[in-house]
């Protein structure tokens, strides 16, 4: 007898509830990953996500083989509704286990699959390996889903009870002789052109890479997180988001590690940096709960009136934004970091999103789609909730009349121009007083910095002050009030 362990967004061996349940049966396991290009419809993984998935699956297979002489991860492609029952019959499995996903199509598919397996006489069990609380059981005082982060976070923080850590097993009994497909045949990595060089340099997909990054962050950076998380020119954030998205580390592992760091270094698990960091883990959780309760979140404004916004069909502006050629250095630095590494600092994500939505008046869904294709941590819940937050149309949204000024944001959070100089090297010789607004420099200052506006670096696509007024007028029309006077 065997137990089928269906890996999905839980590509790890430690703290994996489904794997632990399978091992508790004492039967040999069949670890499987099913690749279905069509399961998510329009939200199938983008290029950067596919690159990461290849590395993560390869790492998981190696981790399994290190613990067994019989085999590793079985790869199958197709519709999970057909692949999983067929593989169970092929291997004689009487039990199928997996960790839950919370995207709308996954919820529907998994429910139908569980019912079908049970109808065939198999035991089908699912577990929570991705979140701190089950969205279907976590409600506000009126019995509805939370739509404001602060009360959500207070309730989650008060209810948090980390379960005991389940380490990765030293040995695994894996059923041998189960044929699988070759990972390379799935063509998840780019070939020509190979645009992934920066991703390879920046990241190590897999459980070991996640553990190393978590350890490095909790040894030092977490304690200053409250002060440095908004400064893109320093290593002040955890960069755990892609590892969490692919389940190479679980949220409880991150939670325990952060609290333990505060206790060991400061004798205070509630140390300010630790608490601020945990609240960001809470925002990830909040986003997942929103998507679960509001499945149209990626495509439609949570506040319907915002779908009446008079968006501009600005193909040239969108292309300049995507390429990091807007003429606003902090925006361009962020977009170039994204293209090079598949990641962008969170403060800068807010700045570039505000610029696209409110300076260029381009529909937030166009930015969401670009991030979806280019981010290694492209998570449907976090991506859609965050874009709607900036647009003012989502839950707990920033006030719609808040329009980030890309110049003052750069001056505040990158005062030395460190971040801009790294990602916009043509401005490296600009003095820090001018680097966030090079068009204000004199001809002599531009000459001294070796910058010719319009050739070496573009002039601004729009005048921010004018663009801000245009955005406020549009929002006021949609909201039926004078937003500009707010």
Short mmCIF file of C-alpha atoms in Angstrom, two decimals:
data_model
loop_
_atom_site.label_atom_id
_atom_site.label_comp_id
_atom_site.label_asym_id
_atom_site.label_seq_id
_atom_site.Cartn_x
_atom_site.Cartn_y
_atom_site.Cartn_z
CA UNK A 1 0.00 0.00 0.00
CA UNK A 2 1.11 3.55 -0.71
CA UNK A 3 0.11 7.09 0.11
CA UNK A 4 0.03 9.72 -2.63
CA UNK A 5 1.52 13.05 -1.50
CA UNK A 6 0.45 15.76 -3.93
CA UNK A 7 2.91 18.65 -3.73
CA UNK A 8 1.69 22.03 -4.93
CA UNK A 9 2.71 25.36 -3.31
CA UNK A 10 4.37 23.51 -0.45
CA UNK A 11 7.69 22.53 -2.01
CA UNK A 12 9.44 21.64 1.25
CA UNK A 13 9.95 18.66 3.55
CA UNK A 14 9.95 20.44 6.93
CA UNK A 15 6.80 21.75 8.57
CA UNK A 16 4.72 20.14 5.83
CA UNK A 17 1.39 18.93 7.30
CA UNK A 18 0.41 16.77 4.33
CA UNK A 19 3.78 15.02 4.27
CA UNK A 20 3.65 14.46 8.02
CA UNK A 21 0.17 12.92 7.70
CA UNK A 22 1.42 10.60 4.97
CA UNK A 23 4.41 9.50 7.02
CA UNK A 24 2.17 8.81 10.02
CA UNK A 25 0.44 6.02 8.07
CA UNK A 26 3.68 4.05 7.95
CA UNK A 27 3.18 3.34 4.25
CA UNK A 28 5.49 4.13 1.36
CA UNK A 29 4.84 7.51 -0.21
CA UNK A 30 4.51 8.56 -3.82
CA UNK A 31 5.48 12.25 -3.99
CA UNK A 32 3.98 13.87 -7.08
CA UNK A 33 3.78 17.29 -8.66
CA UNK A 34 1.19 17.90 -11.38
CA UNK A 35 1.90 20.57 -13.96
CA UNK A 36 -1.25 22.00 -15.50
CA UNK A 37 -0.72 25.02 -17.74
CA UNK A 38 -4.43 25.72 -17.89
CA UNK A 39 -5.58 25.36 -14.29
CA UNK A 40 -5.44 29.09 -13.58
CA UNK A 41 -6.93 30.36 -16.83
CA UNK A 42 -5.68 33.88 -17.49
CA UNK A 43 -3.52 33.70 -14.36
CA UNK A 44 -1.25 30.86 -15.37
CA UNK A 45 2.28 31.47 -14.00
CA UNK A 46 4.34 34.12 -15.75
CA UNK A 47 7.88 33.82 -17.02
CA UNK A 48 9.67 34.63 -13.77
CA UNK A 49 7.43 32.26 -11.78
CA UNK A 50 8.08 29.45 -14.23
CA UNK A 51 11.81 30.00 -13.90
CA UNK A 52 11.55 29.76 -10.12
CA UNK A 53 9.30 26.70 -10.27
CA UNK A 54 11.92 24.79 -12.27
CA UNK A 55 14.55 25.50 -9.63
CA UNK A 56 12.23 24.70 -6.75
CA UNK A 57 11.08 21.38 -8.21
CA UNK A 58 14.66 20.41 -8.97
CA UNK A 59 15.66 21.18 -5.38
CA UNK A 60 12.74 19.23 -3.92
CA UNK A 61 13.55 16.23 -6.09
CA UNK A 62 17.17 16.31 -4.90
CA UNK A 63 16.04 16.57 -1.26
CA UNK A 64 13.78 13.54 -1.70
CA UNK A 65 16.45 11.47 -3.41
CA UNK A 66 18.93 12.31 -0.66
CA UNK A 67 16.57 10.58 1.78
CA UNK A 68 15.59 7.56 -0.28
CA UNK A 69 17.20 4.98 -2.51
CA UNK A 70 13.99 4.31 -4.41
CA UNK A 71 13.31 7.58 -6.23
CA UNK A 72 12.36 11.20 -6.02
CA UNK A 73 9.59 13.52 -7.11
CA UNK A 74 7.22 12.09 -9.73
CA UNK A 75 6.36 14.69 -12.35
CA UNK A 76 3.13 14.40 -14.31
CA UNK A 77 1.37 16.95 -16.51
CA UNK A 78 -2.29 17.38 -17.28
CA UNK A 79 -5.50 18.06 -15.41
CA UNK A 80 -5.09 17.15 -11.76
CA UNK A 81 -8.68 15.87 -11.70
CA UNK A 82 -7.56 13.12 -14.08
CA UNK A 83 -3.88 12.71 -13.17
CA UNK A 84 -4.30 12.20 -9.41
CA UNK A 85 -6.95 9.43 -9.55
CA UNK A 86 -5.05 7.69 -12.36
CA UNK A 87 -1.78 7.78 -10.43
CA UNK A 88 -3.51 6.51 -7.30
CA UNK A 89 -4.85 3.54 -9.26
CA UNK A 90 -1.47 2.96 -10.90
CA UNK A 91 0.40 2.87 -7.59
CA UNK A 92 -2.24 1.17 -5.46
CA UNK A 93 -2.58 4.21 -3.23
CA UNK A 94 -5.62 4.18 -0.98
CA UNK A 95 -4.91 7.59 0.52
CA UNK A 96 -4.21 10.95 -1.15
CA UNK A 97 -3.02 13.95 0.87
CA UNK A 98 -2.24 17.53 -0.04
CA UNK A 99 -1.95 21.02 1.42
CA UNK A 100 -4.67 23.43 0.48
CA UNK A 101 -4.47 26.32 -1.95
CA UNK A 102 -6.84 29.25 -1.75
CA UNK A 103 -7.14 30.64 -5.26
CA UNK A 104 -10.78 30.45 -6.47
CA UNK A 105 -10.18 27.84 -9.16
CA UNK A 106 -8.08 25.71 -6.77
CA UNK A 107 -10.80 25.75 -4.10
CA UNK A 108 -13.41 24.56 -6.63
CA UNK A 109 -11.14 21.97 -8.23
CA UNK A 110 -9.90 20.53 -4.94
CA UNK A 111 -13.40 20.17 -3.54
CA UNK A 112 -14.56 18.27 -6.62
CA UNK A 113 -11.45 16.08 -6.63
CA UNK A 114 -11.80 15.22 -2.95
CA UNK A 115 -15.41 14.19 -3.49
CA UNK A 116 -14.50 12.08 -6.52
CA UNK A 117 -11.68 10.28 -4.71
CA UNK A 118 -13.91 9.50 -1.75
CA UNK A 119 -16.64 8.26 -4.06
CA UNK A 120 -14.08 5.80 -5.43
CA UNK A 121 -13.37 4.54 -1.94
CA UNK A 122 -10.11 6.42 -1.38
CA UNK A 123 -9.25 8.51 1.63
CA UNK A 124 -8.61 12.13 0.60
CA UNK A 125 -7.34 14.59 3.18
CA UNK A 126 -6.16 18.19 2.86
CA UNK A 127 -4.29 20.40 5.30
CA UNK A 128 -3.34 24.02 5.88
CA UNK A 129 0.33 24.38 5.05
CA UNK A 130 0.28 27.90 3.63
CA UNK A 131 -1.51 30.25 6.02
CA UNK A 132 -1.65 31.13 9.70
CA UNK A 133 -5.44 30.85 9.83
CA UNK A 134 -8.10 29.25 7.66
CA UNK A 135 -10.03 31.92 5.71
CA UNK A 136 -13.21 29.86 5.96
CA UNK A 137 -13.05 30.03 9.76
CA UNK A 138 -11.61 33.47 10.47
CA UNK A 139 -14.24 36.21 10.62
CA UNK A 140 -14.84 39.60 12.20
CA UNK A 141 -17.25 40.23 15.07
CA UNK A 142 -20.22 40.48 12.72
CA UNK A 143 -19.46 37.12 11.15
CA UNK A 144 -18.13 38.48 7.86
CA UNK A 145 -14.67 38.60 6.31
CA UNK A 146 -12.29 41.32 7.42
CA UNK A 147 -11.86 44.16 4.93
CA UNK A 148 -9.65 46.42 7.03
CA UNK A 149 -6.15 45.28 7.90
CA UNK A 150 -5.68 46.71 11.40
CA UNK A 151 -8.53 44.80 13.10
CA UNK A 152 -7.63 41.73 11.04
CA UNK A 153 -4.06 41.90 12.25
CA UNK A 154 -5.05 42.45 15.87
CA UNK A 155 -7.31 39.42 15.81
CA UNK A 156 -4.76 37.27 14.01
CA UNK A 157 -1.95 38.33 16.32
CA UNK A 158 -4.06 37.56 19.40
CA UNK A 159 -5.11 34.16 18.05
CA UNK A 160 -1.67 33.08 16.80
CA UNK A 161 -0.60 29.78 18.35
CA UNK A 162 2.34 28.33 16.43
CA UNK A 163 2.07 24.55 16.17
CA UNK A 164 5.05 22.39 17.06
CA UNK A 165 7.77 22.38 14.44
CA UNK A 166 7.92 19.24 12.29
CA UNK A 167 11.48 18.77 10.98
CA UNK A 168 12.24 17.21 7.64
CA UNK A 169 12.59 13.41 7.99
CA UNK A 170 16.07 11.95 7.82
CA UNK A 171 14.87 9.03 5.71
CA UNK A 172 11.86 8.46 3.50
CA UNK A 173 10.29 5.29 2.21
CA UNK A 174 9.40 6.23 -1.35
CA UNK A 175 7.67 3.76 -3.61
CA UNK A 176 9.99 2.92 -6.48
CA UNK A 177 9.31 2.23 -10.12
CA UNK A 178 6.84 5.07 -10.70
CA UNK A 179 7.50 6.71 -14.03
CA UNK A 180 7.52 10.48 -14.33
CA UNK A 181 8.20 13.14 -16.91
CA UNK A 182 11.45 15.05 -17.32
CA UNK A 183 11.48 18.52 -15.80
CA UNK A 184 13.38 19.97 -18.75
CA UNK A 185 10.60 18.85 -21.07
CA UNK A 186 8.25 21.32 -19.39
CA UNK A 187 10.33 24.21 -20.78
CA UNK A 188 9.90 26.35 -17.69
CA UNK A 189 13.20 28.16 -18.16
CA UNK A 190 13.91 30.65 -20.96
CA UNK A 191 16.20 29.64 -23.79
CA UNK A 192 16.50 32.28 -26.49
CA UNK A 193 16.84 34.91 -25.36
CA UNK A 194 18.00 33.81 -21.94
CA UNK A 195 16.78 36.70 -19.80
CA UNK A 196 17.24 34.89 -16.48
CA UNK A 197 20.89 35.70 -15.77
CA UNK A 198 20.02 38.29 -13.15
CA UNK A 199 17.56 35.90 -11.51
CA UNK A 200 20.21 33.19 -11.24
CA UNK A 201 22.59 35.67 -9.67
CA UNK A 202 20.05 36.95 -7.15
CA UNK A 203 18.20 33.82 -6.03
CA UNK A 204 18.56 30.22 -4.88
CA UNK A 205 15.17 28.51 -5.25
CA UNK A 206 14.44 25.59 -2.94
CA UNK A 207 14.04 24.80 0.73
CA UNK A 208 17.76 25.20 1.50
CA UNK A 209 17.79 28.63 -0.14
CA UNK A 210 14.75 29.66 1.89
CA UNK A 211 16.31 28.46 5.14
CA UNK A 212 19.53 30.34 4.44
CA UNK A 213 17.69 33.56 3.66
CA UNK A 214 15.50 33.27 6.76
CA UNK A 215 18.53 32.61 8.95
CA UNK A 216 20.45 35.56 7.53
CA UNK A 217 17.51 37.92 8.01
CA UNK A 218 16.73 36.89 11.57
CA UNK A 219 20.35 37.10 12.63
CA UNK A 220 20.53 40.84 12.09
CA UNK A 221 18.28 42.74 9.69
CA UNK A 222 14.99 41.90 11.41
CA UNK A 223 15.90 44.01 14.46
CA UNK A 224 16.18 47.20 12.39
CA UNK A 225 13.31 46.25 10.09
CA UNK A 226 10.95 48.93 11.40
CA UNK A 227 13.47 51.61 10.39
CA UNK A 228 15.06 50.13 7.26
CA UNK A 229 12.18 48.36 5.49
CA UNK A 230 11.40 51.50 3.47
CA UNK A 231 14.98 52.18 2.37
CA UNK A 232 15.61 50.40 -0.96
CA UNK A 233 19.33 51.19 -0.99
CA UNK A 234 20.07 48.90 1.96
CA UNK A 235 19.42 45.22 2.62
CA UNK A 236 16.63 45.83 5.09
CA UNK A 237 13.90 43.39 4.02
CA UNK A 238 13.73 39.61 4.25
CA UNK A 239 13.29 38.85 0.52
CA UNK A 240 11.39 35.75 1.63
CA UNK A 241 8.33 36.42 -0.51
CA UNK A 242 9.13 34.01 -3.38
CA UNK A 243 10.14 31.29 -0.93
CA UNK A 244 6.83 31.74 0.90
CA UNK A 245 4.87 31.80 -2.33
CA UNK A 246 6.26 28.46 -3.47
CA UNK A 247 6.02 27.01 0.02
CA UNK A 248 9.75 26.40 0.40
CA UNK A 249 9.26 27.81 3.88
CA UNK A 250 5.99 27.97 5.78
CA UNK A 251 4.56 31.04 7.51
CA UNK A 252 4.78 29.40 10.93
CA UNK A 253 8.48 28.73 10.35
CA UNK A 254 8.99 32.42 9.61
CA UNK A 255 6.87 33.39 12.60
CA UNK A 256 8.79 31.17 15.03
CA UNK A 257 12.17 32.27 13.70
CA UNK A 258 11.35 35.97 14.05
CA UNK A 259 10.06 35.62 17.61
CA UNK A 260 13.00 33.44 18.59
CA UNK A 261 15.39 36.03 17.20
CA UNK A 262 13.82 38.76 19.30
CA UNK A 263 13.99 36.58 22.38
CA UNK A 264 17.60 35.47 21.91
CA UNK A 265 19.05 38.84 20.92
CA UNK A 266 17.00 41.24 23.00
CA UNK A 267 15.22 39.07 25.52
CA UNK A 268 12.04 40.38 23.95
CA UNK A 269 10.07 38.38 21.36
CA UNK A 270 7.96 41.52 20.83
CA UNK A 271 10.97 43.61 19.78
CA UNK A 272 9.85 46.49 17.52
CA UNK A 273 11.53 45.28 14.35
CA UNK A 274 10.21 41.76 14.86
CA UNK A 275 6.66 42.97 15.40
CA UNK A 276 6.78 45.20 12.33
CA UNK A 277 8.05 42.30 10.26
CA UNK A 278 5.34 39.98 11.56
CA UNK A 279 2.74 42.55 10.55
CA UNK A 280 4.04 42.25 6.98
CA UNK A 281 3.55 38.49 7.21
CA UNK A 282 0.07 39.46 8.37
CA UNK A 283 -0.49 41.55 5.22
CA UNK A 284 0.32 38.47 3.12
CA UNK A 285 -2.26 36.60 5.17
CA UNK A 286 -4.82 39.40 4.83
CA UNK A 287 -4.41 39.35 1.05
CA UNK A 288 -4.98 35.59 0.91
CA UNK A 289 -8.15 35.91 2.98
CA UNK A 290 -9.41 38.68 0.70
CA UNK A 291 -8.93 36.57 -2.41
CA UNK A 292 -10.66 33.61 -0.79
CA UNK A 293 -13.73 35.68 0.13
CA UNK A 294 -13.70 37.95 -2.93
CA UNK A 295 -12.62 35.74 -5.86
CA UNK A 296 -13.02 38.53 -8.44
CA UNK A 297 -10.31 40.59 -6.70
CA UNK A 298 -7.72 40.14 -9.51
CA UNK A 299 -10.05 41.42 -12.20
CA UNK A 300 -12.62 43.79 -10.71
CA UNK A 301 -12.46 46.66 -8.25
CA UNK A 302 -13.54 45.59 -4.80
CA UNK A 303 -15.29 48.97 -4.56
CA UNK A 304 -17.34 48.84 -7.79
CA UNK A 305 -17.47 52.60 -8.35
CA UNK A 306 -13.75 52.57 -9.13
CA UNK A 307 -14.37 50.48 -12.23
CA UNK A 308 -15.81 53.68 -13.74
CA UNK A 309 -12.40 55.35 -13.77
CA UNK A 310 -11.61 57.00 -17.12
CA UNK A 311 -8.40 55.05 -17.73
CA UNK A 312 -6.10 56.20 -20.53
CA UNK A 313 -5.07 53.91 -23.37
CA UNK A 314 -1.45 55.04 -23.16
CA UNK A 315 0.55 52.31 -24.87
CA UNK A 316 3.68 54.44 -25.10
CA UNK A 317 3.49 55.41 -21.44
CA UNK A 318 2.96 51.80 -20.38
CA UNK A 319 5.92 50.65 -22.46
CA UNK A 320 8.16 53.38 -21.01
CA UNK A 321 7.08 52.40 -17.50
CA UNK A 322 7.79 48.73 -18.17
CA UNK A 323 11.24 49.55 -19.53
CA UNK A 324 12.20 51.94 -16.74
CA UNK A 325 12.29 54.95 -19.04
CA UNK A 326 9.75 57.31 -17.44
CA UNK A 327 12.22 60.08 -16.61
CA UNK A 328 11.57 59.70 -12.89
CA UNK A 329 14.68 58.01 -11.46
CA UNK A 330 13.12 56.18 -8.47
CA UNK A 331 10.42 54.76 -10.75
CA UNK A 332 12.92 53.72 -13.39
CA UNK A 333 15.26 52.16 -10.83
CA UNK A 334 12.44 50.00 -9.52
CA UNK A 335 11.31 48.83 -12.93
CA UNK A 336 14.87 47.97 -13.93
CA UNK A 337 15.45 46.09 -10.68
CA UNK A 338 12.29 44.12 -11.42
CA UNK A 339 13.42 43.18 -14.92
CA UNK A 340 16.92 42.24 -13.81
CA UNK A 341 16.12 40.28 -10.66
CA UNK A 342 12.44 39.38 -10.76
CA UNK A 343 11.86 41.34 -7.56
CA UNK A 344 11.34 44.91 -6.40
CA UNK A 345 11.62 46.57 -3.02
CA UNK A 346 8.17 46.99 -1.44
CA UNK A 347 8.34 50.78 -0.95
CA UNK A 348 9.32 51.14 -4.59
CA UNK A 349 6.48 48.84 -5.65
CA UNK A 350 4.07 51.37 -4.17
CA UNK A 351 5.83 54.27 -5.90
CA UNK A 352 5.87 52.67 -9.37
CA UNK A 353 2.26 51.51 -8.99
CA UNK A 354 1.10 54.98 -8.01
CA UNK A 355 2.95 56.45 -10.99
CA UNK A 356 1.32 54.10 -13.48
CA UNK A 357 -2.17 54.47 -12.03
CA UNK A 358 -2.27 58.12 -11.04
CA UNK A 359 0.40 59.91 -13.07
CA UNK A 360 -0.23 58.02 -16.31
CA UNK A 361 -3.87 57.09 -15.57
CA UNK A 362 -3.26 53.55 -16.84
CA UNK A 363 -5.60 50.86 -15.51
CA UNK A 364 -4.13 49.13 -12.45
CA UNK A 365 -4.84 45.76 -14.09
CA UNK A 366 -2.18 46.51 -16.72
CA UNK A 367 0.40 46.93 -13.98
CA UNK A 368 -0.88 43.87 -12.15
CA UNK A 369 -0.41 41.81 -15.32
CA UNK A 370 3.16 43.08 -15.81
CA UNK A 371 4.09 42.24 -12.24
CA UNK A 372 2.47 38.84 -12.66
CA UNK A 373 4.81 38.01 -15.54
CA UNK A 374 7.99 39.53 -14.16
CA UNK A 375 7.94 38.89 -10.39
CA UNK A 376 9.45 35.72 -8.97
CA UNK A 377 7.09 36.21 -6.02
CA UNK A 378 4.03 36.75 -8.22
CA UNK A 379 1.27 35.74 -5.83
CA UNK A 380 -2.27 36.30 -7.05
CA UNK A 381 -3.63 37.38 -3.67
CA UNK A 382 -0.80 39.73 -2.73
CA UNK A 383 -0.44 41.13 -6.24
CA UNK A 384 -4.10 41.96 -6.76
CA UNK A 385 -4.71 43.19 -3.21
CA UNK A 386 -1.66 45.46 -3.33
CA UNK A 387 -2.47 46.96 -6.73
CA UNK A 388 -6.01 47.67 -5.59
CA UNK A 389 -4.64 49.20 -2.39
CA UNK A 390 -2.64 51.73 -4.39
CA UNK A 391 -5.53 52.34 -6.78
CA UNK A 392 -7.82 53.10 -3.83
CA UNK A 393 -10.34 50.52 -5.00
CA UNK A 394 -9.51 47.65 -2.66
CA UNK A 395 -9.93 46.65 0.96
CA UNK A 396 -8.21 48.88 3.51
CA UNK A 397 -7.14 50.96 0.53
CA UNK A 398 -4.92 53.96 0.70
CA UNK A 399 -7.04 57.09 0.35
CA UNK A 400 -7.77 57.48 -3.33
CA UNK A 401 -6.45 61.04 -3.18
CA UNK A 402 -2.99 59.91 -2.03
CA UNK A 403 -0.71 60.32 -5.05
CA UNK A 404 2.89 59.42 -4.43
CA UNK A 405 5.29 62.16 -5.56
CA UNK A 406 8.16 60.22 -7.18
CA UNK A 407 10.64 63.00 -6.50
CA UNK A 408 9.92 63.48 -2.80
CA UNK A 409 9.60 59.72 -2.34
CA UNK A 410 13.07 59.29 -3.80
CA UNK A 411 14.50 62.09 -1.70
CA UNK A 412 12.95 60.67 1.47
CA UNK A 413 13.75 57.00 1.07
CA UNK A 414 16.86 57.11 -1.14
CA UNK A 415 18.44 60.36 0.08
CA UNK A 416 21.96 59.49 -1.07
CA UNK A 417 20.73 58.16 -4.41
CA UNK A 418 22.27 54.76 -3.65
CA UNK A 419 19.40 52.79 -5.12
CA UNK A 420 19.03 54.97 -8.19
CA UNK A 421 22.75 54.90 -8.93
CA UNK A 422 22.75 51.11 -8.86
CA UNK A 423 19.86 50.61 -11.25
CA UNK A 424 20.09 53.79 -13.34
CA UNK A 425 23.86 53.97 -13.83
CA UNK A 426 23.63 56.78 -16.38
CA UNK A 427 22.82 59.05 -13.42
CA UNK A 428 25.64 57.76 -11.22
CA UNK A 429 27.56 61.05 -11.37
CA UNK A 430 24.58 63.27 -10.61
CA UNK A 431 24.86 65.00 -7.22
CA UNK A 432 22.45 63.65 -4.65
CA UNK A 433 20.59 66.95 -4.48
CA UNK A 434 19.60 66.54 -8.14
CA UNK A 435 19.55 62.80 -8.76
CA UNK A 436 15.82 62.42 -8.18
CA UNK A 437 14.96 65.35 -10.45
CA UNK A 438 17.74 65.60 -13.05
CA UNK A 439 15.66 67.87 -15.30
CA UNK A 440 16.05 70.62 -12.70
CA UNK A 441 19.85 70.63 -13.11
CA UNK A 442 21.60 73.39 -15.01
CA UNK A 443 23.37 72.69 -18.27
CA UNK A 444 26.70 72.91 -16.48
CA UNK A 445 25.57 70.41 -13.83
CA UNK A 446 24.33 68.00 -16.45
CA UNK A 447 27.57 68.31 -18.39
CA UNK A 448 29.59 67.63 -15.25
CA UNK A 449 27.55 64.48 -14.62
CA UNK A 450 27.84 63.36 -18.25
CA UNK A 451 24.06 63.41 -18.74
CA UNK A 452 22.24 64.65 -21.80
CA UNK A 453 18.53 64.69 -21.12
CA UNK A 454 16.54 63.15 -23.90
CA UNK A 455 19.52 61.05 -25.00
CA UNK A 456 21.34 59.50 -22.05
CA UNK A 457 18.28 59.68 -19.83
CA UNK A 458 14.70 60.59 -20.78
CA UNK A 459 12.87 63.70 -19.78
CA UNK A 460 9.82 63.08 -17.55
CA UNK A 461 6.86 61.53 -19.34
CA UNK A 462 4.51 63.85 -17.47
CA UNK A 463 4.64 66.81 -15.17
CA UNK A 464 3.79 65.25 -11.80
CA UNK A 465 1.90 68.27 -10.45
CA UNK A 466 -0.33 68.40 -13.52
CA UNK A 467 -0.76 64.62 -13.56
CA UNK A 468 -1.77 64.68 -9.91
CA UNK A 469 -4.50 67.21 -10.57
CA UNK A 470 -5.76 65.18 -13.52
CA UNK A 471 -5.93 62.05 -11.34
CA UNK A 472 -7.71 63.84 -8.52
CA UNK A 473 -10.27 65.25 -10.92
CA UNK A 474 -10.94 61.78 -12.32
CA UNK A 475 -11.28 60.29 -8.86
CA UNK A 476 -13.57 63.13 -7.83
CA UNK A 477 -15.83 62.46 -10.80
CA UNK A 478 -15.99 58.78 -9.96
CA UNK A 479 -16.59 59.38 -6.30
CA UNK A 480 -19.03 62.20 -6.90
CA UNK A 481 -17.18 64.65 -4.73
CA UNK A 482 -14.38 67.19 -4.96
CA UNK A 483 -11.36 65.00 -4.14
CA UNK A 484 -8.98 67.79 -4.99
CA UNK A 485 -10.31 69.80 -2.08
CA UNK A 486 -9.82 66.91 0.36
#
